[in-house]
PDB file of C-alpha atoms in Angstrom:
ATOM      1  CA  MET A1330      95.560  44.091   1.251  1.00 68.00           C
ATOM      2  CA  ASN A1331      91.858  44.733   0.772  1.00 70.00           C
ATOM      3  CA  PRO A1332      89.378  41.878   0.190  1.00 70.00           C
ATOM      4  CA  THR A1333      89.174  42.612  -3.549  1.00 73.00           C
ATOM      5  CA  ASP A1334      92.941  42.275  -3.997  1.00 88.00           C
ATOM      6  CA  ALA A1335      92.988  39.103  -1.884  1.00 90.00           C
ATOM      7  CA  ARG A1336      90.297  37.539  -4.052  1.00 93.00           C
ATOM      8  CA  ALA A1337      92.144  38.564  -7.219  1.00 94.00           C
ATOM      9  CA  LEU A1338      95.388  36.912  -6.113  1.00 94.00           C
ATOM     10  CA  ALA A1339      93.449  33.857  -4.948  1.00 96.00           C
ATOM     11  CA  GLU A1340      91.946  33.595  -8.427  1.00 96.00           C
ATOM     12  CA  GLU A1341      95.429  33.768  -9.989  1.00 95.00           C
ATOM     13  CA  LEU A1342      96.677  30.971  -7.747  1.00 96.00           C
ATOM     14  CA  ASP A1343      93.564  28.893  -8.366  1.00 97.00           C
ATOM     15  CA  THR A1344      93.920  29.297 -12.128  1.00 97.00           C
ATOM     16  CA  ALA A1345      97.622  28.419 -11.975  1.00 96.00           C
ATOM     17  CA  ALA A1346      96.786  25.185 -10.158  1.00 96.00           C
ATOM     18  CA  ARG A1347      93.907  24.215 -12.431  1.00 96.00           C
ATOM     19  CA  GLN A1348      95.860  24.931 -15.617  1.00 96.00           C
ATOM     20  CA  ALA A1349      99.259  23.741 -14.304  1.00 95.00           C
ATOM     21  CA  ARG A1350     100.830  27.031 -15.328  1.00 95.00           C
ATOM     22  CA  PRO A1351     103.114  28.483 -12.649  1.00 94.00           C
ATOM     23  CA  LEU A1352     103.218  32.090 -11.565  1.00 93.00           C
ATOM     24  CA  PRO A1353     106.487  33.990 -11.178  1.00 90.00           C
ATOM     25  CA  GLY A1354     107.519  34.098  -7.540  1.00 82.00           C
ATOM     26  CA  GLY A1355     108.285  37.391  -5.853  1.00 78.00           C
ATOM     27  CA  GLY A1356     105.812  39.430  -7.851  1.00 73.00           C
ATOM     28  CA  SER A1357     102.635  39.081  -5.816  1.00 79.00           C
ATOM     29  CA  GLY A1358     103.082  42.203  -3.731  1.00 81.00           C
ATOM     30  CA  LEU A1359     102.381  40.286  -0.519  1.00 88.00           C
ATOM     31  CA  THR A1360     104.398  41.622   2.389  1.00 82.00           C
ATOM     32  CA  GLY A1361     102.940  40.083   5.544  1.00 89.00           C
ATOM     33  CA  THR A1362     101.496  36.852   6.871  1.00 92.00           C
ATOM     34  CA  ALA A1363      98.104  38.314   7.821  1.00 92.00           C
ATOM     35  CA  GLU A1364      97.303  39.312   4.252  1.00 93.00           C
ATOM     36  CA  ALA A1365      98.802  36.022   3.011  1.00 95.00           C
ATOM     37  CA  TYR A1366      96.347  34.034   5.125  1.00 96.00           C
ATOM     38  CA  ALA A1367      93.537  36.238   3.809  1.00 95.00           C
ATOM     39  CA  VAL A1368      94.495  35.145   0.297  1.00 96.00           C
ATOM     40  CA  GLN A1369      94.675  31.508   1.413  1.00 97.00           C
ATOM     41  CA  GLU A1370      91.189  31.810   2.876  1.00 97.00           C
ATOM     42  CA  ALA A1371      89.876  33.307  -0.370  1.00 96.00           C
ATOM     43  CA  LEU A1372      91.589  30.535  -2.352  1.00 98.00           C
ATOM     44  CA  LEU A1373      89.976  27.810  -0.246  1.00 98.00           C
ATOM     45  CA  ALA A1374      86.601  29.562  -0.488  1.00 97.00           C
ATOM     46  CA  ARG A1375      86.764  29.154  -4.265  1.00 97.00           C
ATOM     47  CA  ARG A1376      87.444  25.441  -3.878  1.00 98.00           C
ATOM     48  CA  TYR A1377      84.721  24.941  -1.295  1.00 98.00           C
ATOM     49  CA  ALA A1378      82.293  26.656  -3.674  1.00 98.00           C
ATOM     50  CA  ARG A1379      83.149  23.931  -6.235  1.00 97.00           C
ATOM     51  CA  GLY A1380      82.209  21.225  -3.740  1.00 98.00           C
ATOM     52  CA  GLU A1381      85.427  20.429  -1.897  1.00 98.00           C
ATOM     53  CA  ARG A1382      85.084  19.671   1.810  1.00 98.00           C
ATOM     54  CA  PRO A1383      87.635  20.512   4.509  1.00 97.00           C
ATOM     55  CA  THR A1384      89.262  17.472   6.138  1.00 98.00           C
ATOM     56  CA  GLY A1385      92.005  18.982   8.261  1.00 97.00           C
ATOM     57  CA  VAL A1386      95.160  21.054   8.339  1.00 97.00           C
ATOM     58  CA  LYS A1387      98.826  20.683   7.475  1.00 97.00           C
ATOM     59  CA  LEU A1388     101.892  22.361   8.885  1.00 95.00           C
ATOM     60  CA  GLY A1389     104.976  23.751   7.226  1.00 92.00           C
ATOM     61  CA  PHE A1390     108.417  24.733   8.498  1.00 87.00           C
ATOM     62  CA  THR A1391     108.325  22.197  11.324  1.00 86.00           C
ATOM     63  CA  SER A1392     112.046  21.653  10.786  1.00 76.00           C
ATOM     64  CA  ALA A1393     114.335  24.026  12.681  1.00 68.00           C
ATOM     65  CA  ALA A1394     116.748  23.963   9.736  1.00 60.00           C
ATOM     66  CA  LYS A1395     113.992  24.980   7.342  1.00 63.00           C
ATOM     67  CA  MET A1396     112.907  27.823   9.619  1.00 64.00           C
ATOM     68  CA  ARG A1397     116.477  29.120   9.708  1.00 62.00           C
ATOM     69  CA  GLN A1398     116.721  28.798   5.928  1.00 55.00           C
ATOM     70  CA  MET A1399     113.556  30.851   5.428  1.00 58.00           C
ATOM     71  CA  GLY A1400     114.403  33.326   8.175  1.00 58.00           C
ATOM     72  CA  VAL A1401     111.207  32.692  10.131  1.00 64.00           C
ATOM     73  CA  ARG A1402     110.481  31.959  13.782  1.00 65.00           C
ATOM     74  CA  ASP A1403     107.106  30.273  13.533  1.00 74.00           C
ATOM     75  CA  LEU A1404     105.342  27.556  11.598  1.00 90.00           C
ATOM     76  CA  ILE A1405     102.845  28.080   8.818  1.00 94.00           C
ATOM     77  CA  HIS A1406      99.663  26.143   8.118  1.00 96.00           C
ATOM     78  CA  GLY A1407      97.455  25.216   5.204  1.00 97.00           C
ATOM     79  CA  ARG A1408      94.197  23.363   4.707  1.00 98.00           C
ATOM     80  CA  LEU A1409      93.412  19.802   3.588  1.00 98.00           C
ATOM     81  CA  THR A1410      90.322  18.848   1.571  1.00 98.00           C
ATOM     82  CA  ASP A1411      88.633  15.635   0.536  1.00 98.00           C
ATOM     83  CA  ARG A1412      89.756  16.009  -3.082  1.00 97.00           C
ATOM     84  CA  MET A1413      93.362  15.934  -1.928  1.00 98.00           C
ATOM     85  CA  GLU A1414      92.949  12.455  -0.410  1.00 98.00           C
ATOM     86  CA  ILE A1415      94.860   9.593  -2.082  1.00 97.00           C
ATOM     87  CA  PRO A1416      93.996   5.996  -1.128  1.00 97.00           C
ATOM     88  CA  ASP A1417      96.842   4.096   0.504  1.00 98.00           C
ATOM     89  CA  GLY A1418      98.437   2.032  -2.262  1.00 96.00           C
ATOM     90  CA  GLY A1419      96.390   3.830  -4.890  1.00 96.00           C
ATOM     91  CA  ARG A1420      97.281   5.541  -8.126  1.00 96.00           C
ATOM     92  CA  TYR A1421      97.670   9.298  -8.257  1.00 96.00           C
ATOM     93  CA  ASP A1422      97.603  11.317 -11.471  1.00 95.00           C
ATOM     94  CA  VAL A1423     100.355  13.933 -11.425  1.00 95.00           C
ATOM     95  CA  SER A1424      99.829  15.051 -15.012  1.00 92.00           C
ATOM     96  CA  GLY A1425      97.842  18.060 -13.826  1.00 94.00           C
ATOM     97  CA  LEU A1426     100.541  19.242 -11.420  1.00 96.00           C
ATOM     98  CA  ILE A1427     103.391  21.628 -12.135  1.00 96.00           C
ATOM     99  CA  HIS A1428     106.443  20.138 -10.378  1.00 94.00           C
ATOM    100  CA  PRO A1429     105.235  17.651  -7.766  1.00 96.00           C
ATOM    101  CA  ARG A1430     107.333  16.425  -4.876  1.00 96.00           C
ATOM    102  CA  VAL A1431     106.574  14.013  -2.048  1.00 97.00           C
ATOM    103  CA  GLU A1432     107.638  13.803   1.580  1.00 95.00           C
ATOM    104  CA  PRO A1433     106.951  11.449   4.519  1.00 96.00           C
ATOM    105  CA  GLU A1434     104.952  12.740   7.465  1.00 96.00           C
ATOM    106  CA  ILE A1435     103.137  11.800  10.647  1.00 96.00           C
ATOM    107  CA  ALA A1436      99.344  12.213  10.611  1.00 97.00           C
ATOM    108  CA  PHE A1437      97.048  12.605  13.584  1.00 97.00           C
ATOM    109  CA  LEU A1438      93.319  11.877  13.708  1.00 97.00           C
ATOM    110  CA  LEU A1439      91.500  13.898  16.339  1.00 97.00           C
ATOM    111  CA  GLY A1440      88.918  12.209  18.534  1.00 96.00           C
ATOM    112  CA  SER A1441      87.860  15.333  20.406  1.00 96.00           C
ATOM    113  CA  VAL A1442      88.067  19.098  20.013  1.00 97.00           C
ATOM    114  CA  LEU A1443      91.590  20.460  20.300  1.00 96.00           C
ATOM    115  CA  ALA A1444      91.491  24.110  21.321  1.00 96.00           C
ATOM    116  CA  PRO A1445      94.514  26.412  21.425  1.00 95.00           C
ATOM    117  CA  GLY A1446      96.420  25.623  24.610  1.00 94.00           C
ATOM    118  CA  GLY A1447      94.736  22.242  24.991  1.00 94.00           C
ATOM    119  CA  ASP A1448      96.470  18.915  25.594  1.00 93.00           C
ATOM    120  CA  PRO A1449      97.234  17.497  22.138  1.00 93.00           C
ATOM    121  CA  ALA A1450      97.807  13.939  23.389  1.00 92.00           C
ATOM    122  CA  ALA A1451      94.382  13.870  25.033  1.00 93.00           C
ATOM    123  CA  ALA A1452      92.671  14.909  21.786  1.00 95.00           C
ATOM    124  CA  VAL A1453      94.313  12.316  19.528  1.00 96.00           C
ATOM    125  CA  ALA A1454      92.310   9.258  18.514  1.00 96.00           C
ATOM    126  CA  ALA A1455      94.946   7.683  16.267  1.00 95.00           C
ATOM    127  CA  VAL A1456      98.263   8.245  14.517  1.00 96.00           C
ATOM    128  CA  ALA A1457      99.453   7.065  11.085  1.00 97.00           C
ATOM    129  CA  PRO A1458     102.316   7.285   8.613  1.00 97.00           C
ATOM    130  CA  ALA A1459     101.522   9.658   5.763  1.00 98.00           C
ATOM    131  CA  LEU A1460     102.765  10.905   2.435  1.00 98.00           C
ATOM    132  CA  GLU A1461     102.213  14.491   1.384  1.00 97.00           C
ATOM    133  CA  VAL A1462     102.402  15.579  -2.238  1.00 97.00           C
ATOM    134  CA  ILE A1463     103.440  19.210  -2.576  1.00 95.00           C
ATOM    135  CA  ASP A1464     103.330  21.316  -5.724  1.00 96.00           C
ATOM    136  CA  SER A1465     104.056  25.010  -5.521  1.00 94.00           C
ATOM    137  CA  ARG A1466     102.082  27.163  -7.912  1.00 95.00           C
ATOM    138  CA  TYR A1467     105.168  29.389  -8.203  1.00 94.00           C
ATOM    139  CA  ASP A1468     107.748  28.693 -10.874  1.00 93.00           C
ATOM    140  CA  GLY A1469     110.615  26.490  -9.702  1.00 89.00           C
ATOM    141  CA  PHE A1470     109.396  26.383  -6.085  1.00 89.00           C
ATOM    142  CA  ARG A1471     110.728  29.945  -5.678  1.00 87.00           C
ATOM    143  CA  PHE A1472     108.558  32.118  -3.477  1.00 88.00           C
ATOM    144  CA  SER A1473     108.499  34.446  -0.492  1.00 88.00           C
ATOM    145  CA  LEU A1474     107.118  33.391   2.887  1.00 89.00           C
ATOM    146  CA  PRO A1475     103.793  35.240   2.346  1.00 92.00           C
ATOM    147  CA  GLU A1476     103.498  33.715  -1.121  1.00 93.00           C
ATOM    148  CA  VAL A1477     103.772  30.116   0.077  1.00 93.00           C
ATOM    149  CA  ILE A1478     101.183  30.811   2.779  1.00 95.00           C
ATOM    150  CA  ALA A1479      98.818  32.279   0.192  1.00 96.00           C
ATOM    151  CA  ASP A1480      99.403  29.209  -1.980  1.00 96.00           C
ATOM    152  CA  ASN A1481      98.013  26.982   0.797  1.00 97.00           C
ATOM    153  CA  THR A1482     101.580  25.998   1.739  1.00 95.00           C
ATOM    154  CA  SER A1483     102.105  24.180  -1.597  1.00 95.00           C
ATOM    155  CA  ALA A1484      99.582  21.495  -0.627  1.00 97.00           C
ATOM    156  CA  ALA A1485      98.483  19.134  -3.414  1.00 97.00           C
ATOM    157  CA  GLY A1486      97.582  15.704  -2.001  1.00 98.00           C
ATOM    158  CA  TYR A1487      98.052  13.286   0.867  1.00 98.00           C
ATOM    159  CA  ALA A1488      97.864   9.558   1.559  1.00 98.00           C
ATOM    160  CA  LEU A1489      97.340   8.001   4.978  1.00 98.00           C
ATOM    161  CA  GLY A1490      98.597   4.628   6.142  1.00 98.00           C
ATOM    162  CA  PRO A1491      96.939   2.409   8.760  1.00 97.00           C
ATOM    163  CA  TRP A1492      95.730   4.171  11.883  1.00 96.00           C
ATOM    164  CA  THR A1493      97.240   3.077  15.193  1.00 94.00           C
ATOM    165  CA  PRO A1494      94.932   3.880  18.131  1.00 93.00           C
ATOM    166  CA  ALA A1495      96.509   6.459  20.399  1.00 92.00           C
ATOM    167  CA  ALA A1496      95.441   4.559  23.502  1.00 82.00           C
ATOM    168  CA  GLY A1497      96.671   1.201  22.241  1.00 67.00           C
ATOM    169  CA  PRO A1498     100.119  -0.390  22.258  1.00 62.00           C
ATOM    170  CA  GLY A1499     102.577   1.732  20.327  1.00 61.00           C
ATOM    171  CA  GLY A1500     100.156   4.622  19.821  1.00 66.00           C
ATOM    172  CA  LEU A1501     101.769   7.820  21.097  1.00 78.00           C
ATOM    173  CA  ARG A1502     104.611   6.040  22.895  1.00 73.00           C
ATOM    174  CA  CYS A1503     108.061   7.300  21.906  1.00 80.00           C
ATOM    175  CA  LEU A1504     106.610   9.184  18.961  1.00 91.00           C
ATOM    176  CA  ALA A1505     109.424  11.720  19.280  1.00 90.00           C
ATOM    177  CA  ASN A1506     112.166   9.565  17.742  1.00 92.00           C
ATOM    178  CA  LEU A1507     110.937   6.986  15.259  1.00 95.00           C
ATOM    179  CA  GLY A1508     112.944   6.037  12.200  1.00 96.00           C
ATOM    180  CA  VAL A1509     111.517   7.110   8.843  1.00 97.00           C
ATOM    181  CA  VAL A1510     112.437   5.752   5.399  1.00 98.00           C
ATOM    182  CA  LEU A1511     111.167   7.153   2.110  1.00 97.00           C
ATOM    183  CA  GLU A1512     111.554   4.698  -0.793  1.00 98.00           C
ATOM    184  CA  VAL A1513     111.222   5.497  -4.481  1.00 98.00           C
ATOM    185  CA  ASP A1514     110.732   2.495  -6.769  1.00 97.00           C
ATOM    186  CA  GLY A1515     111.954   0.187  -4.036  1.00 97.00           C
ATOM    187  CA  CYS A1516     115.156   2.063  -3.235  1.00 97.00           C
ATOM    188  CA  PRO A1517     115.723   4.268  -0.160  1.00 97.00           C
ATOM    189  CA  ALA A1518     115.670   7.918  -1.222  1.00 97.00           C
ATOM    190  CA  GLU A1519     115.600   9.662   2.171  1.00 96.00           C
ATOM    191  CA  THR A1520     115.985   8.537   5.759  1.00 96.00           C
ATOM    192  CA  GLY A1521     115.237  10.484   8.889  1.00 94.00           C
ATOM    193  CA  SER A1522     113.460  10.589  12.211  1.00 95.00           C
ATOM    194  CA  THR A1523     110.223  11.961  13.564  1.00 95.00           C
ATOM    195  CA  ALA A1524     112.483  14.073  15.800  1.00 94.00           C
ATOM    196  CA  ALA A1525     112.860  16.343  12.769  1.00 93.00           C
ATOM    197  CA  ILE A1526     109.252  17.431  13.371  1.00 94.00           C
ATOM    198  CA  LEU A1527     109.838  20.034  16.118  1.00 91.00           C
ATOM    199  CA  GLY A1528     111.592  17.382  18.177  1.00 92.00           C
ATOM    200  CA  ASP A1529     108.241  15.637  18.719  1.00 93.00           C
ATOM    201  CA  PRO A1530     105.254  15.549  16.310  1.00 94.00           C
ATOM    202  CA  LEU A1531     102.906  16.226  19.238  1.00 93.00           C
ATOM    203  CA  ARG A1532     104.441  19.695  19.464  1.00 93.00           C
ATOM    204  CA  ALA A1533     103.398  20.269  15.873  1.00 93.00           C
ATOM    205  CA  LEU A1534      99.868  19.228  16.751  1.00 93.00           C
ATOM    206  CA  ALA A1535      99.796  21.777  19.572  1.00 94.00           C
ATOM    207  CA  ALA A1536     101.056  24.396  17.119  1.00 93.00           C
ATOM    208  CA  ALA A1537      98.313  23.478  14.651  1.00 94.00           C
ATOM    209  CA  ALA A1538      95.714  24.180  17.321  1.00 95.00           C
ATOM    210  CA  ARG A1539      97.361  27.490  18.162  1.00 93.00           C
ATOM    211  CA  LEU A1540      97.563  28.605  14.532  1.00 93.00           C
ATOM    212  CA  ALA A1541      94.373  27.181  13.045  1.00 93.00           C
ATOM    213  CA  GLY A1542      92.263  26.006  15.976  1.00 83.00           C
ATOM    214  CA  PRO A1543      90.043  25.025  17.459  1.00 95.00           C
ATOM    215  CA  LEU A1544      90.287  21.752  15.541  1.00 97.00           C
ATOM    216  CA  ALA A1545      87.197  19.542  15.367  1.00 97.00           C
ATOM    217  CA  PRO A1546      86.892  15.790  16.037  1.00 97.00           C
ATOM    218  CA  GLY A1547      87.584  13.845  12.854  1.00 97.00           C
ATOM    219  CA  ALA A1548      90.120  16.368  11.581  1.00 98.00           C
ATOM    220  CA  VAL A1549      93.366  15.070  10.095  1.00 98.00           C
ATOM    221  CA  VAL A1550      96.535  16.962  10.962  1.00 98.00           C
ATOM    222  CA  LEU A1551      99.719  16.474   8.950  1.00 98.00           C
ATOM    223  CA  ALA A1552     102.456  17.333  11.413  1.00 96.00           C
ATOM    224  CA  GLY A1553     105.207  18.161   8.920  1.00 94.00           C
ATOM    225  CA  ALA A1554     107.915  16.453   6.916  1.00 93.00           C
ATOM    226  CA  ALA A1555     110.346  14.042   8.546  1.00 93.00           C
ATOM    227  CA  THR A1556     112.807  14.206   5.610  1.00 92.00           C
ATOM    228  CA  ALA A1557     113.478  16.365   2.589  1.00 90.00           C
ATOM    229  CA  ALA A1558     110.981  16.133  -0.267  1.00 92.00           C
ATOM    230  CA  VAL A1559     111.869  14.269  -3.467  1.00 95.00           C
ATOM    231  CA  PRO A1560     110.574  14.752  -7.035  1.00 95.00           C
ATOM    232  CA  LEU A1561     107.499  12.737  -7.999  1.00 96.00           C
ATOM    233  CA  PRO A1562     107.441  12.091 -11.763  1.00 95.00           C
ATOM    234  CA  PRO A1563     104.846   9.924 -13.536  1.00 95.00           C
ATOM    235  CA  GLY A1564     105.303   6.170 -13.256  1.00 95.00           C
ATOM    236  CA  THR A1565     106.857   6.275  -9.769  1.00 96.00           C
ATOM    237  CA  HIS A1566     106.098   4.050  -6.776  1.00 98.00           C
ATOM    238  CA  VAL A1567     106.684   5.735  -3.412  1.00 98.00           C
ATOM    239  CA  ARG A1568     106.527   4.221   0.059  1.00 98.00           C
ATOM    240  CA  ALA A1569     107.093   5.783   3.459  1.00 98.00           C
ATOM    241  CA  THR A1570     107.760   3.553   6.457  1.00 98.00           C
ATOM    242  CA  VAL A1571     107.685   4.829  10.027  1.00 97.00           C
ATOM    243  CA  ALA A1572     108.996   2.523  12.759  1.00 95.00           C
ATOM    244  CA  ARG A1573     106.170   0.925  14.775  1.00 93.00           C
ATOM    245  CA  LEU A1574     103.485   2.707  12.725  1.00 94.00           C
ATOM    246  CA  GLY A1575     103.833   0.881   9.410  1.00 96.00           C
ATOM    247  CA  SER A1576     103.886   2.047   5.810  1.00 98.00           C
ATOM    248  CA  VAL A1577     101.918   4.069   3.298  1.00 98.00           C
ATOM    249  CA  ALA A1578     102.372   4.025  -0.469  1.00 98.00           C
ATOM    250  CA  LEU A1579     101.169   5.476  -3.744  1.00 98.00           C
ATOM    251  CA  THR A1580     101.977   5.087  -7.435  1.00 97.00           C
ATOM    252  CA  THR A1581     101.829   7.959  -9.881  1.00 96.00           C
ATOM    253  CA  GLY A1582     100.013   7.489 -13.174  1.00 85.00           C
ATOM    254  CA  GLU A1583     101.766   7.572 -16.479  1.00 60.00           C
ATOM    255  CA  ALA A1584     101.781  10.833 -18.390  1.00 44.00           C
ATOM    256  CA  ALA A1585      99.318  10.951 -21.271  1.00 43.00           C
TER     257      ALA A1585
END
């Protein structure tokens, strides 16, 4: 795919997101991951030109089951920006999204540069529970692997809970198997374990450096979903609780 075609598809995806009008999946003509990431880069360039600032990266397909389902052998990554940030406990307007869903995650805050092949544990300053809002710009969440990469891995928003220092009590200790509960309006909707994230979320952090690195100090890395995603309609209160790390919550605004 030449740069002109990449920019054209990026514009289509950008317009679909801004107007909340989905594109039909399977019709993009994308056939490989290299050209898909070129489209993603062009898409983010449009957003940066409007004033958004990069804040980190997110990973997709960190579940072995999801990789098998999609027929892939590696993870994918997207980019986070400041306009995607949702305050913990804050309200989030979903009226401009197409078909939002939410999933619980583990977030890392980097305290030093993490280069490909580097020690992820040594680069982490803190860890936190997180919620990620996803919203594919393809109709019905139906897309090919290159299409979801081009669409910035369906990223829409994220909320971060309290940071636990990596060097302090409970920081990175036993991070590989912590219980996770996703509640919707006070009722458990999904339960799982951080083991669903490549067996250990630190492995996802190492993969993020390999795929998108080097990663700078201050970057946030969403390591991947610990449970399946659930729909996120207006007027919904969502809370994710991760054992030892605490909780993070958001409430969606009412539709106009």
